[in-house]
Amino acid sequence: MLHINHYYQPDSLEEAWQLRQKRGSAVLGGTGWLRLGEHTIQHAIDLSGLNLDYIQEKDDHFLIGAMTTLRELELCQPLDQVFDGAFAEAVGHIVGVQFRNCATLGGSVYGRFGFSDLLTLLLALDAEVHLYKEGWVSIERFAVRSQEADILTEIRIRKNREIAYLSERLNANDFPVCAVAVSKGKDGWRCTIGARPCRAKLVRLPEDTEGCDEFAIRKIAKKAAAAVSYGGGMRGGPAYRQAVAEVLIRRGIQALNAKGGQA
Amino acid sequence: MNKTVTFILNGKKVSREIPCDLFLLEALREMGCKSVKRGCETSACGLCTVWVDETPVLSCTTLAVRVDGKRVTTLEGLQDEARVIGGYLADEGGEQCGFCSPGLIMNILSMEKAFPHLNPTEAEIRHYLEGNLCRCSGYESHIRAVTNYFAAKRAECAAGKEETK
């Protein structure tokens, strides 16, 4: 059951932040998972009126507002072109179109859910999260923290990485058994393993991953998959998830190396 | 805490004082829109699909206060269109217990806006309707019905264009 004692639609981020300082407050995202537990929210803060629904393409980065829906991310052509379809691949399997029309980027990222496809993707892209009072925070730092009484306003994603996103699901629109994103940029290779089913974690891949042969890629993938811990659950045990992660990392590296070969 | 919410429901302006934690599903059913079915109530099945400003959403997890100032459409407001799609579903054996049909039909109708050329591929149809669960049909009859529906719509459009020439 969900109980909301007070509901606010603030007119400014400052007002939203002031409300967020109250005990028992919560910012509403898409509200899709709210019914899954017993929740009493003393002060529900709805950011719908703050124009945080946008995807802006700049010269070297994208700025995406917190209230942008997953469906908008899925259909955004500039994102699709720059990141070779990785956004559509990451969010396009989440429940269904109707759900993705409601679920928001801010809600998905702020929740730091263990099953999150989006957090897995954004970690590999070295994105940054903007919090109203704190300012810009790297998503790597943000992902490991506990929830703060601030307002997530937007996310910045630089265009300087190539990325491959892969996940394994038992059913088409189920949570992933394991999700992996592999990216490469001038500062090296990054790999994130999500849906472990704990929060996505970043693993750095060796410099010489570029242009590796099949045997070396297998070794790198095995080592990367073993670098994080896995939990069990109805979708798979730890050993199974690790085995899936290893395969997905290998395929991710192969996909990026193949792209390099084409260039 | 209650809040007065005013919105357009199936073309008519309505205003209600509702609790802030009331979900749109309950609000709409209380207003007589019984086509909006209560299924999983956890964002999984698509039975409760309605449109908010022409966009399909899950009413079971959308707070009713959030539709203030918006347009909400349920199957009650799309009777003629629904009857046509219902015919295609029946022709293919896709209407069995019928409980998922209102949500499914709402989502099929929203596909017309997502695919303005009315030519979604089978893969696109499957992907778009992934969030509409059905325990009777096994989905194959739904896919045939939707494919036939769009083929007929395309033919209708082509015939209309011929006539205007």
PDB file of C-alpha atoms in Angstrom, chain A:
ATOM      1  CA  MET A   1       0.000   0.000   0.000  1.00  0.00           C
ATOM      2  CA  LEU A   2       1.056   3.561  -0.659  1.00  0.00           C
ATOM      3  CA  HIS A   3       0.148   6.403   1.649  1.00  0.00           C
ATOM      4  CA  ILE A   4       0.948   9.998   0.770  1.00  0.00           C
ATOM      5  CA  ASN A   5       0.193  12.497   3.498  1.00  0.00           C
ATOM      6  CA  HIS A   6       1.169  15.675   1.648  1.00  0.00           C
ATOM      7  CA  TYR A   7       1.648  16.233  -2.077  1.00  0.00           C
ATOM      8  CA  TYR A   8       3.509  19.201  -3.569  1.00  0.00           C
ATOM      9  CA  GLN A   9       4.193  20.447  -7.071  1.00  0.00           C
ATOM     10  CA  PRO A  10       6.926  23.021  -6.396  1.00  0.00           C
ATOM     11  CA  ASP A  11       7.436  25.999  -8.717  1.00  0.00           C
ATOM     12  CA  SER A  12      11.208  26.075  -8.336  1.00  0.00           C
ATOM     13  CA  LEU A  13      14.116  23.759  -7.602  1.00  0.00           C
ATOM     14  CA  GLU A  14      14.838  25.764  -4.450  1.00  0.00           C
ATOM     15  CA  GLU A  15      11.318  25.078  -3.193  1.00  0.00           C
ATOM     16  CA  ALA A  16      11.716  21.384  -4.099  1.00  0.00           C
ATOM     17  CA  TRP A  17      15.011  21.245  -2.224  1.00  0.00           C
ATOM     18  CA  GLN A  18      13.500  22.912   0.863  1.00  0.00           C
ATOM     19  CA  LEU A  19      10.707  20.332   0.840  1.00  0.00           C
ATOM     20  CA  ARG A  20      13.235  17.528   0.419  1.00  0.00           C
ATOM     21  CA  GLN A  21      14.846  18.544   3.716  1.00  0.00           C
ATOM     22  CA  LYS A  22      11.671  17.586   5.566  1.00  0.00           C
ATOM     23  CA  ARG A  23      11.625  14.271   7.376  1.00  0.00           C
ATOM     24  CA  GLY A  24       9.789  11.558   5.414  1.00  0.00           C
ATOM     25  CA  SER A  25      10.007  13.387   2.082  1.00  0.00           C
ATOM     26  CA  ALA A  26      10.535  11.730  -1.297  1.00  0.00           C
ATOM     27  CA  VAL A  27      10.784  12.928  -4.875  1.00  0.00           C
ATOM     28  CA  LEU A  28       8.349  11.196  -7.219  1.00  0.00           C
ATOM     29  CA  GLY A  29       9.781   9.682 -10.392  1.00  0.00           C
ATOM     30  CA  GLY A  30       7.591   7.569 -12.623  1.00  0.00           C
ATOM     31  CA  THR A  31       6.014   5.913  -9.533  1.00  0.00           C
ATOM     32  CA  GLY A  32       6.017   2.555 -11.325  1.00  0.00           C
ATOM     33  CA  TRP A  33       7.490   0.570  -8.442  1.00  0.00           C
ATOM     34  CA  LEU A  34       5.814   2.415  -5.571  1.00  0.00           C
ATOM     35  CA  ARG A  35       3.126  -0.223  -5.202  1.00  0.00           C
ATOM     36  CA  LEU A  36       5.623  -3.038  -4.783  1.00  0.00           C
ATOM     37  CA  GLY A  37       6.122  -2.291  -1.109  1.00  0.00           C
ATOM     38  CA  GLU A  38       4.530  -0.692   1.909  1.00  0.00           C
ATOM     39  CA  HIS A  39       5.350   3.014   1.690  1.00  0.00           C
ATOM     40  CA  THR A  40       4.257   6.010   3.676  1.00  0.00           C
ATOM     41  CA  ILE A  41       5.507   9.263   2.195  1.00  0.00           C
ATOM     42  CA  GLN A  42       4.969  12.249   4.443  1.00  0.00           C
ATOM     43  CA  HIS A  43       5.874  14.783   1.764  1.00  0.00           C
ATOM     44  CA  ALA A  44       5.706  13.698  -1.879  1.00  0.00           C
ATOM     45  CA  ILE A  45       7.492  16.106  -4.216  1.00  0.00           C
ATOM     46  CA  ASP A  46       6.409  16.069  -7.859  1.00  0.00           C
ATOM     47  CA  LEU A  47       8.896  17.776 -10.201  1.00  0.00           C
ATOM     48  CA  SER A  48       6.505  17.664 -13.195  1.00  0.00           C
ATOM     49  CA  GLY A  49       6.111  21.441 -13.297  1.00  0.00           C
ATOM     50  CA  LEU A  50       9.840  22.278 -13.409  1.00  0.00           C
ATOM     51  CA  ASN A  51      10.533  21.621 -17.105  1.00  0.00           C
ATOM     52  CA  LEU A  52      13.071  18.907 -16.410  1.00  0.00           C
ATOM     53  CA  ASP A  53      11.926  16.888 -19.408  1.00  0.00           C
ATOM     54  CA  TYR A  54      14.536  17.493 -22.134  1.00  0.00           C
ATOM     55  CA  ILE A  55      17.372  15.965 -24.129  1.00  0.00           C
ATOM     56  CA  GLN A  56      19.762  18.688 -25.285  1.00  0.00           C
ATOM     57  CA  GLU A  57      22.580  17.881 -27.669  1.00  0.00           C
ATOM     58  CA  LYS A  58      25.660  20.104 -27.291  1.00  0.00           C
ATOM     59  CA  ASP A  59      28.949  19.987 -29.219  1.00  0.00           C
ATOM     60  CA  ASP A  60      30.645  17.432 -27.001  1.00  0.00           C
ATOM     61  CA  HIS A  61      27.936  16.170 -24.651  1.00  0.00           C
ATOM     62  CA  PHE A  62      24.253  15.579 -23.993  1.00  0.00           C
ATOM     63  CA  LEU A  63      22.274  17.113 -21.135  1.00  0.00           C
ATOM     64  CA  ILE A  64      19.259  15.069 -20.132  1.00  0.00           C
ATOM     65  CA  GLY A  65      16.682  16.319 -17.645  1.00  0.00           C
ATOM     66  CA  ALA A  66      15.650  14.181 -14.703  1.00  0.00           C
ATOM     67  CA  MET A  67      11.997  13.956 -15.780  1.00  0.00           C
ATOM     68  CA  THR A  68      12.837  12.647 -19.254  1.00  0.00           C
ATOM     69  CA  THR A  69      11.084   9.324 -19.715  1.00  0.00           C
ATOM     70  CA  LEU A  70      12.791   6.074 -20.641  1.00  0.00           C
ATOM     71  CA  ARG A  71      10.687   5.992 -23.798  1.00  0.00           C
ATOM     72  CA  GLU A  72      12.112   9.375 -24.836  1.00  0.00           C
ATOM     73  CA  LEU A  73      15.619   8.009 -24.308  1.00  0.00           C
ATOM     74  CA  GLU A  74      14.716   4.960 -26.375  1.00  0.00           C
ATOM     75  CA  LEU A  75      13.443   7.024 -29.305  1.00  0.00           C
ATOM     76  CA  CYS A  76      16.007   9.854 -29.264  1.00  0.00           C
ATOM     77  CA  GLN A  77      17.787   9.771 -32.624  1.00  0.00           C
ATOM     78  CA  PRO A  78      20.871  11.837 -31.686  1.00  0.00           C
ATOM     79  CA  LEU A  79      21.533   9.529 -28.707  1.00  0.00           C
ATOM     80  CA  ASP A  80      20.984   6.560 -30.959  1.00  0.00           C
ATOM     81  CA  GLN A  81      23.479   7.837 -33.528  1.00  0.00           C
ATOM     82  CA  VAL A  82      26.213   8.895 -31.124  1.00  0.00           C
ATOM     83  CA  PHE A  83      26.050   5.781 -28.951  1.00  0.00           C
ATOM     84  CA  ASP A  84      25.192   3.306 -31.689  1.00  0.00           C
ATOM     85  CA  GLY A  85      21.806   2.276 -30.314  1.00  0.00           C
ATOM     86  CA  ALA A  86      23.038   1.543 -26.778  1.00  0.00           C
ATOM     87  CA  PHE A  87      20.276   3.582 -25.088  1.00  0.00           C
ATOM     88  CA  ALA A  88      17.498   1.849 -26.999  1.00  0.00           C
ATOM     89  CA  GLU A  89      19.106  -1.494 -26.233  1.00  0.00           C
ATOM     90  CA  ALA A  90      19.415  -0.685 -22.528  1.00  0.00           C
ATOM     91  CA  VAL A  91      15.912   0.652 -21.909  1.00  0.00           C
ATOM     92  CA  GLY A  92      13.890  -0.929 -24.728  1.00  0.00           C
ATOM     93  CA  HIS A  93      13.343  -4.183 -22.831  1.00  0.00           C
ATOM     94  CA  ILE A  94      12.080  -2.588 -19.630  1.00  0.00           C
ATOM     95  CA  VAL A  95       8.509  -3.852 -19.069  1.00  0.00           C
ATOM     96  CA  GLY A  96       6.594  -2.245 -21.941  1.00  0.00           C
ATOM     97  CA  VAL A  97       5.972   0.985 -23.833  1.00  0.00           C
ATOM     98  CA  GLN A  98       3.356   2.182 -21.328  1.00  0.00           C
ATOM     99  CA  PHE A  99       5.762   1.704 -18.420  1.00  0.00           C
ATOM    100  CA  ARG A 100       8.596   3.461 -20.238  1.00  0.00           C
ATOM    101  CA  ASN A 101       6.258   6.390 -20.951  1.00  0.00           C
ATOM    102  CA  CYS A 102       6.026   6.893 -17.172  1.00  0.00           C
ATOM    103  CA  ALA A 103       9.438   5.855 -15.801  1.00  0.00           C
ATOM    104  CA  THR A 104      11.916   8.707 -15.593  1.00  0.00           C
ATOM    105  CA  LEU A 105      15.678   8.985 -15.939  1.00  0.00           C
ATOM    106  CA  GLY A 106      15.912  10.702 -12.550  1.00  0.00           C
ATOM    107  CA  GLY A 107      13.860   8.056 -10.761  1.00  0.00           C
ATOM    108  CA  SER A 108      15.847   5.233 -12.338  1.00  0.00           C
ATOM    109  CA  VAL A 109      19.239   6.720 -11.527  1.00  0.00           C
ATOM    110  CA  TYR A 110      18.474   8.233  -8.117  1.00  0.00           C
ATOM    111  CA  GLY A 111      17.081   4.879  -6.925  1.00  0.00           C
ATOM    112  CA  ARG A 112      20.401   3.150  -7.733  1.00  0.00           C
ATOM    113  CA  PHE A 113      18.438  -0.078  -8.120  1.00  0.00           C
ATOM    114  CA  GLY A 114      20.286  -3.355  -8.267  1.00  0.00           C
ATOM    115  CA  PHE A 115      18.411  -4.353 -11.421  1.00  0.00           C
ATOM    116  CA  SER A 116      19.017  -1.039 -13.234  1.00  0.00           C
ATOM    117  CA  ASP A 117      19.907  -1.230 -16.917  1.00  0.00           C
ATOM    118  CA  LEU A 118      20.320   2.528 -17.079  1.00  0.00           C
ATOM    119  CA  LEU A 119      22.803   2.781 -14.210  1.00  0.00           C
ATOM    120  CA  THR A 120      24.882   0.059 -15.870  1.00  0.00           C
ATOM    121  CA  LEU A 121      24.952   2.015 -19.120  1.00  0.00           C
ATOM    122  CA  LEU A 122      25.664   5.427 -17.575  1.00  0.00           C
ATOM    123  CA  LEU A 123      28.526   4.099 -15.434  1.00  0.00           C
ATOM    124  CA  ALA A 124      30.252   2.769 -18.522  1.00  0.00           C
ATOM    125  CA  LEU A 125      29.728   6.118 -20.244  1.00  0.00           C
ATOM    126  CA  ASP A 126      31.355   7.939 -17.298  1.00  0.00           C
ATOM    127  CA  ALA A 127      28.291  10.182 -16.996  1.00  0.00           C
ATOM    128  CA  GLU A 128      27.864  12.920 -14.405  1.00  0.00           C
ATOM    129  CA  VAL A 129      24.872  13.579 -12.205  1.00  0.00           C
ATOM    130  CA  HIS A 130      23.797  17.102 -11.284  1.00  0.00           C
ATOM    131  CA  LEU A 131      22.407  17.573  -7.807  1.00  0.00           C
ATOM    132  CA  TYR A 132      20.741  20.915  -7.122  1.00  0.00           C
ATOM    133  CA  LYS A 133      22.858  21.868  -4.075  1.00  0.00           C
ATOM    134  CA  GLU A 134      25.926  19.707  -4.473  1.00  0.00           C
ATOM    135  CA  GLY A 135      26.519  20.337  -8.160  1.00  0.00           C
ATOM    136  CA  TRP A 136      28.108  17.867 -10.573  1.00  0.00           C
ATOM    137  CA  VAL A 137      29.087  14.451  -9.219  1.00  0.00           C
ATOM    138  CA  SER A 138      30.610  11.630 -11.207  1.00  0.00           C
ATOM    139  CA  ILE A 139      28.167   8.765 -11.519  1.00  0.00           C
ATOM    140  CA  GLU A 140      30.906   6.444 -10.311  1.00  0.00           C
ATOM    141  CA  ARG A 141      30.884   8.251  -6.956  1.00  0.00           C
ATOM    142  CA  PHE A 142      27.116   8.740  -6.965  1.00  0.00           C
ATOM    143  CA  ALA A 143      26.408   5.052  -7.576  1.00  0.00           C
ATOM    144  CA  VAL A 144      28.062   3.859  -4.387  1.00  0.00           C
ATOM    145  CA  ARG A 145      26.536   6.440  -2.046  1.00  0.00           C
ATOM    146  CA  SER A 146      23.342   6.108  -0.062  1.00  0.00           C
ATOM    147  CA  GLN A 147      20.393   8.324  -1.000  1.00  0.00           C
ATOM    148  CA  GLU A 148      20.955  11.995  -0.249  1.00  0.00           C
ATOM    149  CA  ALA A 149      18.433  14.728   0.548  1.00  0.00           C
ATOM    150  CA  ASP A 150      19.139  16.611  -2.665  1.00  0.00           C
ATOM    151  CA  ILE A 151      17.367  16.937  -6.003  1.00  0.00           C
ATOM    152  CA  LEU A 152      18.746  15.189  -9.068  1.00  0.00           C
ATOM    153  CA  THR A 153      18.149  17.703 -11.852  1.00  0.00           C
ATOM    154  CA  GLU A 154      20.007  16.429 -14.927  1.00  0.00           C
ATOM    155  CA  ILE A 155      22.664  14.102 -16.272  1.00  0.00           C
ATOM    156  CA  ARG A 156      25.598  14.985 -18.526  1.00  0.00           C
ATOM    157  CA  ILE A 157      26.975  12.420 -20.931  1.00  0.00           C
ATOM    158  CA  ARG A 158      30.076  13.241 -22.940  1.00  0.00           C
ATOM    159  CA  LYS A 159      30.311  11.999 -26.497  1.00  0.00           C
ATOM    160  CA  ASN A 160      33.852  10.725 -26.112  1.00  0.00           C
ATOM    161  CA  ARG A 161      33.224   7.007 -25.631  1.00  0.00           C
ATOM    162  CA  GLU A 162      32.183   4.134 -27.830  1.00  0.00           C
ATOM    163  CA  ILE A 163      29.895   1.708 -26.091  1.00  0.00           C
ATOM    164  CA  ALA A 164      28.300  -1.711 -26.379  1.00  0.00           C
ATOM    165  CA  TYR A 165      25.392  -2.703 -24.121  1.00  0.00           C
ATOM    166  CA  LEU A 166      24.324  -6.299 -23.606  1.00  0.00           C
ATOM    167  CA  SER A 167      21.929  -8.033 -21.240  1.00  0.00           C
ATOM    168  CA  GLU A 168      20.494 -11.474 -20.691  1.00  0.00           C
ATOM    169  CA  ARG A 169      16.853 -11.899 -19.745  1.00  0.00           C
ATOM    170  CA  LEU A 170      14.844 -15.032 -19.087  1.00  0.00           C
ATOM    171  CA  ASN A 171      11.770 -13.352 -20.592  1.00  0.00           C
ATOM    172  CA  ALA A 172      11.610 -10.466 -23.047  1.00  0.00           C
ATOM    173  CA  ASN A 173      10.418  -7.789 -20.623  1.00  0.00           C
ATOM    174  CA  ASP A 174      11.729  -9.175 -17.341  1.00  0.00           C
ATOM    175  CA  PHE A 175      14.538  -7.762 -15.208  1.00  0.00           C
ATOM    176  CA  PRO A 176      17.936  -8.839 -16.541  1.00  0.00           C
ATOM    177  CA  VAL A 177      19.778 -11.838 -15.104  1.00  0.00           C
ATOM    178  CA  CYS A 178      22.894  -9.854 -15.839  1.00  0.00           C
ATOM    179  CA  ALA A 179      23.634  -6.639 -17.729  1.00  0.00           C
ATOM    180  CA  VAL A 180      26.985  -5.494 -19.071  1.00  0.00           C
ATOM    181  CA  ALA A 181      28.205  -2.325 -20.726  1.00  0.00           C
ATOM    182  CA  VAL A 182      31.692  -2.079 -22.215  1.00  0.00           C
ATOM    183  CA  SER A 183      33.065   1.242 -23.384  1.00  0.00           C
ATOM    184  CA  LYS A 184      36.321   2.645 -24.665  1.00  0.00           C
ATOM    185  CA  GLY A 185      37.657   6.167 -24.827  1.00  0.00           C
ATOM    186  CA  LYS A 186      40.981   7.988 -24.795  1.00  0.00           C
ATOM    187  CA  ASP A 187      41.343   7.226 -21.078  1.00  0.00           C
ATOM    188  CA  GLY A 188      40.987   3.487 -21.629  1.00  0.00           C
ATOM    189  CA  TRP A 189      38.362   0.769 -21.371  1.00  0.00           C
ATOM    190  CA  ARG A 190      35.534   0.622 -18.845  1.00  0.00           C
ATOM    191  CA  CYS A 191      33.196  -2.237 -18.152  1.00  0.00           C
ATOM    192  CA  THR A 192      30.185  -2.267 -15.849  1.00  0.00           C
ATOM    193  CA  ILE A 193      28.391  -5.308 -14.590  1.00  0.00           C
ATOM    194  CA  GLY A 194      24.834  -4.697 -13.444  1.00  0.00           C
ATOM    195  CA  ALA A 195      21.851  -6.722 -12.240  1.00  0.00           C
ATOM    196  CA  ARG A 196      24.265  -8.929 -10.268  1.00  0.00           C
ATOM    197  CA  PRO A 197      21.524  -8.422  -8.805  1.00  0.00           C
ATOM    198  CA  CYS A 198      23.233  -5.768  -6.705  1.00  0.00           C
ATOM    199  CA  ARG A 199      24.105  -2.231  -7.880  1.00  0.00           C
ATOM    200  CA  ALA A 200      26.134  -2.014 -11.052  1.00  0.00           C
ATOM    201  CA  LYS A 201      29.886  -1.986 -10.494  1.00  0.00           C
ATOM    202  CA  LEU A 202      32.684  -0.636 -12.609  1.00  0.00           C
ATOM    203  CA  VAL A 203      35.666  -2.739 -13.642  1.00  0.00           C
ATOM    204  CA  ARG A 204      38.562  -1.252 -15.590  1.00  0.00           C
ATOM    205  CA  LEU A 205      39.849  -3.353 -18.442  1.00  0.00           C
ATOM    206  CA  PRO A 206      43.545  -3.473 -19.384  1.00  0.00           C
ATOM    207  CA  GLU A 207      44.977  -0.934 -21.825  1.00  0.00           C
ATOM    208  CA  ASP A 208      45.875  -3.615 -24.353  1.00  0.00           C
ATOM    209  CA  THR A 209      42.252  -4.772 -24.761  1.00  0.00           C
ATOM    210  CA  GLU A 210      42.287  -2.883 -28.062  1.00  0.00           C
ATOM    211  CA  GLY A 211      42.875  -5.264 -30.944  1.00  0.00           C
ATOM    212  CA  CYS A 212      43.295  -8.350 -28.719  1.00  0.00           C
ATOM    213  CA  ASP A 213      42.959 -11.787 -30.217  1.00  0.00           C
ATOM    214  CA  GLU A 214      40.144 -14.146 -29.237  1.00  0.00           C
ATOM    215  CA  PHE A 215      42.208 -16.008 -26.637  1.00  0.00           C
ATOM    216  CA  ALA A 216      43.280 -12.793 -24.878  1.00  0.00           C
ATOM    217  CA  ILE A 217      39.726 -11.408 -24.914  1.00  0.00           C
ATOM    218  CA  ARG A 218      38.486 -14.578 -23.210  1.00  0.00           C
ATOM    219  CA  LYS A 219      41.108 -14.139 -20.494  1.00  0.00           C
ATOM    220  CA  ILE A 220      40.237 -10.461 -19.977  1.00  0.00           C
ATOM    221  CA  ALA A 221      36.496 -11.226 -19.821  1.00  0.00           C
ATOM    222  CA  LYS A 222      37.028 -14.033 -17.330  1.00  0.00           C
ATOM    223  CA  LYS A 223      39.121 -11.817 -15.066  1.00  0.00           C
ATOM    224  CA  ALA A 224      36.693  -8.885 -15.289  1.00  0.00           C
ATOM    225  CA  ALA A 225      33.675 -11.067 -14.520  1.00  0.00           C
ATOM    226  CA  ALA A 226      35.466 -12.489 -11.486  1.00  0.00           C
ATOM    227  CA  ALA A 227      36.295  -9.015 -10.160  1.00  0.00           C
ATOM    228  CA  VAL A 228      32.822  -8.400  -8.716  1.00  0.00           C
ATOM    229  CA  SER A 229      30.558 -10.422  -6.442  1.00  0.00           C
ATOM    230  CA  TYR A 230      27.196 -11.881  -7.472  1.00  0.00           C
ATOM    231  CA  GLY A 231      24.043 -12.673  -5.583  1.00  0.00           C
ATOM    232  CA  GLY A 232      21.398 -15.321  -6.072  1.00  0.00           C
ATOM    233  CA  GLY A 233      17.679 -15.036  -6.700  1.00  0.00           C
ATOM    234  CA  MET A 234      14.785 -16.495  -8.647  1.00  0.00           C
ATOM    235  CA  ARG A 235      16.450 -15.565 -11.965  1.00  0.00           C
ATOM    236  CA  GLY A 236      19.790 -17.259 -11.343  1.00  0.00           C
ATOM    237  CA  GLY A 237      22.459 -18.135  -8.827  1.00  0.00           C
ATOM    238  CA  PRO A 238      25.812 -16.368  -8.414  1.00  0.00           C
ATOM    239  CA  ALA A 239      27.783 -18.865 -10.530  1.00  0.00           C
ATOM    240  CA  TYR A 240      25.281 -18.608 -13.371  1.00  0.00           C
ATOM    241  CA  ARG A 241      25.294 -14.807 -13.321  1.00  0.00           C
ATOM    242  CA  GLN A 242      29.103 -14.734 -13.344  1.00  0.00           C
ATOM    243  CA  ALA A 243      29.193 -17.123 -16.301  1.00  0.00           C
ATOM    244  CA  VAL A 244      26.696 -14.923 -18.176  1.00  0.00           C
ATOM    245  CA  ALA A 245      28.695 -11.776 -17.303  1.00  0.00           C
ATOM    246  CA  GLU A 246      31.852 -13.340 -18.721  1.00  0.00           C
ATOM    247  CA  VAL A 247      30.152 -14.092 -22.029  1.00  0.00           C
ATOM    248  CA  LEU A 248      28.569 -10.629 -22.259  1.00  0.00           C
ATOM    249  CA  ILE A 249      31.877  -8.865 -21.487  1.00  0.00           C
ATOM    250  CA  ARG A 250      33.615 -10.915 -24.167  1.00  0.00           C
ATOM    251  CA  ARG A 251      30.928 -10.034 -26.712  1.00  0.00           C
ATOM    252  CA  GLY A 252      31.087  -6.359 -25.718  1.00  0.00           C
ATOM    253  CA  ILE A 253      34.860  -6.215 -26.248  1.00  0.00           C
ATOM    254  CA  GLN A 254      34.528  -8.046 -29.556  1.00  0.00           C
ATOM    255  CA  ALA A 255      31.820  -5.625 -30.709  1.00  0.00           C
ATOM    256  CA  LEU A 256      33.964  -2.568 -29.930  1.00  0.00           C
ATOM    257  CA  ASN A 257      37.095  -4.091 -31.466  1.00  0.00           C
ATOM    258  CA  ALA A 258      35.103  -4.915 -34.589  1.00  0.00           C
ATOM    259  CA  LYS A 259      33.974  -1.279 -34.805  1.00  0.00           C
ATOM    260  CA  GLY A 260      37.595  -0.164 -34.451  1.00  0.00           C
ATOM    261  CA  GLY A 261      38.501  -2.444 -37.319  1.00  0.00           C
ATOM    262  CA  GLN A 262      35.837  -0.879 -39.505  1.00  0.00           C
ATOM    263  CA  ALA A 263      37.057   2.660 -38.878  1.00  0.00           C
TER     264      ALA A 263
END
